[in-house]
Amino acid sequence: MKKYQIQLGEKKLNKRLVLLSDIHTGSFVNEKHLEKIIEKVNELNADLIFLAGDTFDVKAFECCNLPKLEEIFRRLRSKEGVYASLGNHDPLSSEKNVREFFEKSGICLLTDKCAETQDFYIIGREDVTSCPDRKSLAEILPKKRGRRPEILLDHNPGGIKEAIENKVTLVLCGHTHKGQFFPATFFTRLAYGKKDFYGYAKREETQSIVSAGAGYFQMPMRIGSNREIVLIEV
């Protein structure tokens, strides 16, 4: 587990936010492995849970036992809800069975949409690789800004620049896997830069957290990076 303590807005909210990204269910992460991830998340007593993309591997989605996976994801326990955006390895949001899966799993899927909770605005973006013509961030931000801190789920950290330009409070990303294994770690850091490759950063009015992810891609191994569940204490 990776933990960050941050301030959102002017007052201390005493909230526990959990970030999961890059589970890649269906390839090297099977049902048993997923159950262990869910168990670890539930131990954190989260107020809100966020899935920042690549919950699945698209090629494996149709082969998965979806009713069983829905049952596993429904075990996620949070006081105020579970929210998700999609990544470049997830099926497209335009596919009916994808939307139905998240709904049956008790997860609010946000695709270029904004939701409102007691303390936050939560914005979920389409993945820029899968949907290069996605809406601009300005189009989906709440009309009355400033009443609550904004939490943006954007799988690819390449979108952080636009979030900074729009003064979004917090951006949650995945995608990089922190390189997953050497020498990919070096090239990934070179591609995204030190601040957007992994971890916490603050630029102007915007904070960002890029997770190394909870699963694997391409091969079930990590060298120089660890799988993680992220706890954010606000």
One Martini backbone bead per residue (centre of mass of N, CA, C, O) as a GRO file, in nm:
protein
  234
    1MET     BB    1   0.098   0.035   0.020
    2LYS     BB    2   0.010   0.376  -0.057
    3LYS     BB    3   0.063   0.695   0.114
    4TYR     BB    4  -0.133   1.001   0.141
    5GLN     BB    5  -0.121   1.348   0.255
    6ILE     BB    6  -0.382   1.588   0.202
    7GLN     BB    7  -0.513   1.899   0.075
    8LEU     BB    8  -0.867   1.996   0.027
    9GLY     BB    9  -0.895   2.285   0.062
   10GLU     BB   10  -0.955   2.460   0.371
   11LYS     BB   11  -1.054   2.189   0.500
   12LYS     BB   12  -1.073   1.924   0.701
   13LEU     BB   13  -1.230   1.605   0.610
   14ASN     BB   14  -1.165   1.314   0.696
   15LYS     BB   15  -1.071   1.136   0.440
   16ARG     BB   16  -1.084   0.812   0.263
   17LEU     BB   17  -0.899   0.739  -0.024
   18VAL     BB   18  -0.914   0.504  -0.298
   19LEU     BB   19  -0.669   0.382  -0.536
   20LEU     BB   20  -0.725   0.219  -0.851
   21SER     BB   21  -0.511   0.060  -1.098
   22ASP     BB   22  -0.427  -0.162  -1.329
   23ILE     BB   23  -0.543  -0.464  -1.303
   24HIS     BB   24  -0.602  -0.650  -1.551
   25THR     BB   25  -0.838  -0.825  -1.589
   26GLY     BB   26  -0.784  -1.157  -1.753
   27SER     BB   27  -0.487  -1.224  -1.745
   28PHE     BB   28  -0.289  -1.219  -1.462
   29VAL     BB   29  -0.573  -1.148  -1.328
   30ASN     BB   30  -0.764  -1.326  -1.138
   31GLU     BB   31  -1.009  -1.395  -0.921
   32LYS     BB   32  -0.824  -1.447  -0.676
   33HIS     BB   33  -0.658  -1.189  -0.703
   34LEU     BB   34  -0.894  -0.991  -0.688
   35GLU     BB   35  -0.992  -1.067  -0.405
   36LYS     BB   36  -0.735  -0.965  -0.261
   37ILE     BB   37  -0.764  -0.671  -0.341
   38ILE     BB   38  -1.042  -0.621  -0.212
   39GLU     BB   39  -0.961  -0.693   0.076
   40LYS     BB   40  -0.747  -0.467   0.108
   41VAL     BB   41  -0.937  -0.231   0.062
   42ASN     BB   42  -1.142  -0.294   0.298
   43GLU     BB   43  -0.925  -0.241   0.529
   44LEU     BB   44  -0.932   0.094   0.477
   45ASN     BB   45  -1.201   0.239   0.516
   46ALA     BB   46  -1.357   0.385   0.286
   47ASP     BB   47  -1.527   0.654   0.147
   48LEU     BB   48  -1.370   0.634  -0.134
   49ILE     BB   49  -1.359   0.481  -0.465
   50PHE     BB   50  -1.104   0.450  -0.727
   51LEU     BB   51  -1.102   0.382  -1.086
   52ALA     BB   52  -0.819   0.448  -1.319
   53GLY     BB   53  -0.818   0.216  -1.512
   54ASP     BB   54  -0.762  -0.090  -1.638
   55THR     BB   55  -0.953  -0.323  -1.524
   56PHE     BB   56  -0.896  -0.443  -1.805
   57ASP     BB   57  -0.853  -0.670  -2.074
   58VAL     BB   58  -0.996  -0.659  -2.371
   59LYS     BB   59  -0.927  -0.955  -2.478
   60ALA     BB   60  -1.059  -1.085  -2.197
   61PHE     BB   61  -1.351  -0.993  -2.144
   62GLU     BB   62  -1.521  -1.216  -2.306
   63CYS     BB   63  -1.382  -1.458  -2.120
   64CYS     BB   64  -1.513  -1.377  -1.878
   65ASN     BB   65  -1.678  -1.408  -1.566
   66LEU     BB   66  -1.889  -1.164  -1.513
   67PRO     BB   67  -2.073  -1.244  -1.274
   68LYS     BB   68  -1.833  -1.301  -1.085
   69LEU     BB   69  -1.700  -1.018  -1.103
   70GLU     BB   70  -1.939  -0.861  -1.000
   71GLU     BB   71  -1.941  -0.995  -0.721
   72ILE     BB   72  -1.659  -0.900  -0.638
   73PHE     BB   73  -1.696  -0.589  -0.675
   74ARG     BB   74  -1.941  -0.570  -0.469
   75ARG     BB   75  -1.742  -0.593  -0.214
   76LEU     BB   76  -1.692  -0.315  -0.214
   77ARG     BB   77  -1.617  -0.083   0.054
   78SER     BB   78  -1.809   0.218   0.101
   79LYS     BB   79  -1.964   0.511   0.211
   80GLU     BB   80  -1.983   0.688  -0.097
   81GLY     BB   81  -1.848   0.507  -0.319
   82VAL     BB   82  -1.787   0.401  -0.666
   83TYR     BB   83  -1.543   0.510  -0.909
   84ALA     BB   84  -1.499   0.533  -1.279
   85SER     BB   85  -1.265   0.484  -1.534
   86LEU     BB   86  -1.107   0.450  -1.841
   87GLY     BB   87  -0.884   0.267  -2.043
   88ASN     BB   88  -0.688   0.142  -2.308
   89HIS     BB   89  -0.771  -0.174  -2.206
   90ASP     BB   90  -1.052  -0.115  -2.223
   91PRO     BB   91  -1.342  -0.118  -2.313
   92LEU     BB   92  -1.574   0.054  -2.458
   93SER     BB   93  -1.836   0.262  -2.357
   94SER     BB   94  -2.027   0.185  -2.609
   95GLU     BB   95  -2.054  -0.082  -2.472
   96LYS     BB   96  -2.310  -0.230  -2.314
   97ASN     BB   97  -2.163  -0.450  -2.133
   98VAL     BB   98  -1.988  -0.246  -1.984
   99ARG     BB   99  -2.201  -0.073  -1.847
  100GLU     BB  100  -2.342  -0.313  -1.708
  101PHE     BB  101  -2.112  -0.409  -1.536
  102PHE     BB  102  -2.079  -0.159  -1.353
  103GLU     BB  103  -2.366  -0.149  -1.251
  104LYS     BB  104  -2.370  -0.445  -1.127
  105SER     BB  105  -2.106  -0.365  -0.943
  106GLY     BB  106  -2.153  -0.070  -0.811
  107ILE     BB  107  -2.036   0.129  -1.041
  108CYS     BB  108  -1.949   0.454  -1.133
  109LEU     BB  109  -1.939   0.548  -1.462
  110LEU     BB  110  -1.712   0.796  -1.602
  111THR     BB  111  -1.771   0.957  -1.929
  112ASP     BB  112  -1.743   1.264  -1.955
  113LYS     BB  113  -1.825   1.316  -1.641
  114CYS     BB  114  -2.024   1.444  -1.358
  115ALA     BB  115  -2.015   1.425  -1.004
  116GLU     BB  116  -2.186   1.441  -0.675
  117THR     BB  117  -2.098   1.495  -0.348
  118GLN     BB  118  -2.076   1.610  -0.038
  119ASP     BB  119  -1.745   1.708  -0.101
  120PHE     BB  120  -1.745   1.644  -0.424
  121TYR     BB  121  -1.615   1.650  -0.741
  122ILE     BB  122  -1.654   1.401  -1.005
  123ILE     BB  123  -1.431   1.324  -1.277
  124GLY     BB  124  -1.467   1.142  -1.586
  125ARG     BB  125  -1.261   1.015  -1.842
  126GLU     BB  126  -1.178   0.948  -2.132
  127ASP     BB  127  -0.955   0.792  -2.310
  128VAL     BB  128  -0.721   0.930  -2.524
  129THR     BB  129  -0.656   0.674  -2.695
  130SER     BB  130  -0.953   0.568  -2.747
  131CYS     BB  131  -1.052   0.900  -2.735
  132PRO     BB  132  -0.929   1.159  -2.912
  133ASP     BB  133  -1.238   1.311  -2.922
  134ARG     BB  134  -1.274   1.408  -2.662
  135LYS     BB  135  -1.364   1.606  -2.443
  136SER     BB  136  -1.316   1.875  -2.293
  137LEU     BB  137  -1.271   1.969  -1.975
  138ALA     BB  138  -1.449   2.228  -1.976
  139GLU     BB  139  -1.720   2.068  -2.058
  140ILE     BB  140  -1.723   1.878  -1.765
  141LEU     BB  141  -1.722   2.079  -1.571
  142PRO     BB  142  -1.858   2.240  -1.337
  143LYS     BB  143  -2.041   2.527  -1.337
  144LYS     BB  144  -2.009   2.547  -1.014
  145ARG     BB  145  -1.728   2.653  -0.895
  146GLY     BB  146  -1.579   2.610  -0.553
  147ARG     BB  147  -1.767   2.441  -0.355
  148ARG     BB  148  -1.576   2.198  -0.444
  149PRO     BB  149  -1.365   1.972  -0.476
  150GLU     BB  150  -1.177   1.825  -0.746
  151ILE     BB  151  -1.198   1.495  -0.897
  152LEU     BB  152  -0.983   1.342  -1.138
  153LEU     BB  153  -1.030   1.085  -1.382
  154ASP     BB  154  -0.719   0.997  -1.558
  155HIS     BB  155  -0.540   0.756  -1.679
  156ASN     BB  156  -0.361   0.953  -1.839
  157PRO     BB  157  -0.105   1.180  -1.751
  158GLY     BB  158  -0.127   1.363  -2.011
  159GLY     BB  159  -0.384   1.531  -1.873
  160ILE     BB  160  -0.262   1.721  -1.652
  161LYS     BB  161  -0.216   1.984  -1.802
  162GLU     BB  162  -0.520   2.051  -1.841
  163ALA     BB  163  -0.583   2.058  -1.537
  164ILE     BB  164  -0.402   2.297  -1.469
  165GLU     BB  165  -0.538   2.502  -1.664
  166ASN     BB  166  -0.827   2.436  -1.494
  167LYS     BB  167  -0.783   2.407  -1.179
  168VAL     BB  168  -0.767   2.132  -1.061
  169THR     BB  169  -0.729   1.982  -0.763
  170LEU     BB  170  -0.742   1.656  -0.850
  171VAL     BB  171  -0.538   1.392  -0.994
  172LEU     BB  172  -0.608   1.055  -1.118
  173CYS     BB  173  -0.372   0.796  -1.207
  174GLY     BB  174  -0.200   0.579  -1.437
  175HIS     BB  175  -0.049   0.349  -1.688
  176THR     BB  176   0.275   0.333  -1.622
  177HIS     BB  177   0.364   0.124  -1.381
  178LYS     BB  178   0.647   0.239  -1.330
  179GLY     BB  179   0.739   0.046  -1.588
  180GLN     BB  180   0.758  -0.244  -1.410
  181PHE     BB  181   1.041  -0.280  -1.587
  182PHE     BB  182   1.355  -0.330  -1.667
  183PRO     BB  183   1.395  -0.055  -1.890
  184ALA     BB  184   1.104   0.075  -1.891
  185THR     BB  185   1.139   0.277  -1.663
  186PHE     BB  186   1.316   0.476  -1.819
  187PHE     BB  187   1.129   0.536  -2.069
  188THR     BB  188   0.878   0.625  -1.910
  189ARG     BB  189   1.007   0.864  -1.765
  190LEU     BB  190   1.088   1.011  -2.024
  191ALA     BB  191   0.796   1.043  -2.143
  192TYR     BB  192   0.652   1.182  -1.862
  193GLY     BB  193   0.824   1.249  -1.641
  194LYS     BB  194   0.878   1.286  -1.312
  195LYS     BB  195   0.577   1.384  -1.221
  196ASP     BB  196   0.409   1.169  -1.433
  197PHE     BB  197   0.523   0.879  -1.375
  198TYR     BB  198   0.515   0.912  -1.041
  199GLY     BB  199   0.310   1.012  -0.797
  200TYR     BB  200   0.349   1.316  -0.635
  201ALA     BB  201   0.209   1.646  -0.724
  202LYS     BB  202   0.259   2.015  -0.745
  203ARG     BB  203   0.082   2.258  -0.958
  204GLU     BB  204  -0.015   2.515  -0.848
  205GLU     BB  205  -0.358   2.414  -0.793
  206THR     BB  206  -0.247   2.117  -0.865
  207GLN     BB  207  -0.294   1.782  -0.790
  208SER     BB  208  -0.109   1.463  -0.820
  209ILE     BB  209  -0.168   1.101  -0.888
  210VAL     BB  210   0.045   0.824  -0.973
  211SER     BB  211  -0.001   0.494  -1.030
  212ALA     BB  212   0.142   0.164  -1.051
  213GLY     BB  213  -0.062  -0.041  -0.974
  214ALA     BB  214  -0.228  -0.377  -0.920
  215GLY     BB  215  -0.096  -0.509  -1.174
  216TYR     BB  216  -0.049  -0.638  -1.507
  217PHE     BB  217   0.160  -0.623  -1.812
  218GLN     BB  218   0.235  -0.888  -2.042
  219MET     BB  219   0.372  -0.960  -1.748
  220PRO     BB  220   0.416  -1.135  -1.424
  221MET     BB  221   0.614  -0.865  -1.356
  222ARG     BB  222   0.857  -0.689  -1.136
  223ILE     BB  223   1.114  -0.427  -1.186
  224GLY     BB  224   1.135  -0.144  -0.986
  225SER     BB  225   0.832  -0.224  -0.904
  226ASN     BB  226   0.510  -0.197  -0.743
  227ARG     BB  227   0.234  -0.298  -0.636
  228GLU     BB  228  -0.076  -0.097  -0.570
  229ILE     BB  229  -0.244   0.070  -0.308
  230VAL     BB  230  -0.415   0.380  -0.262
  231LEU     BB  231  -0.392   0.612   0.009
  232ILE     BB  232  -0.601   0.903   0.083
  233GLU     BB  233  -0.558   1.160   0.312
  234VAL     BB  234  -0.787   1.449   0.385
   0.00000   0.00000   0.00000
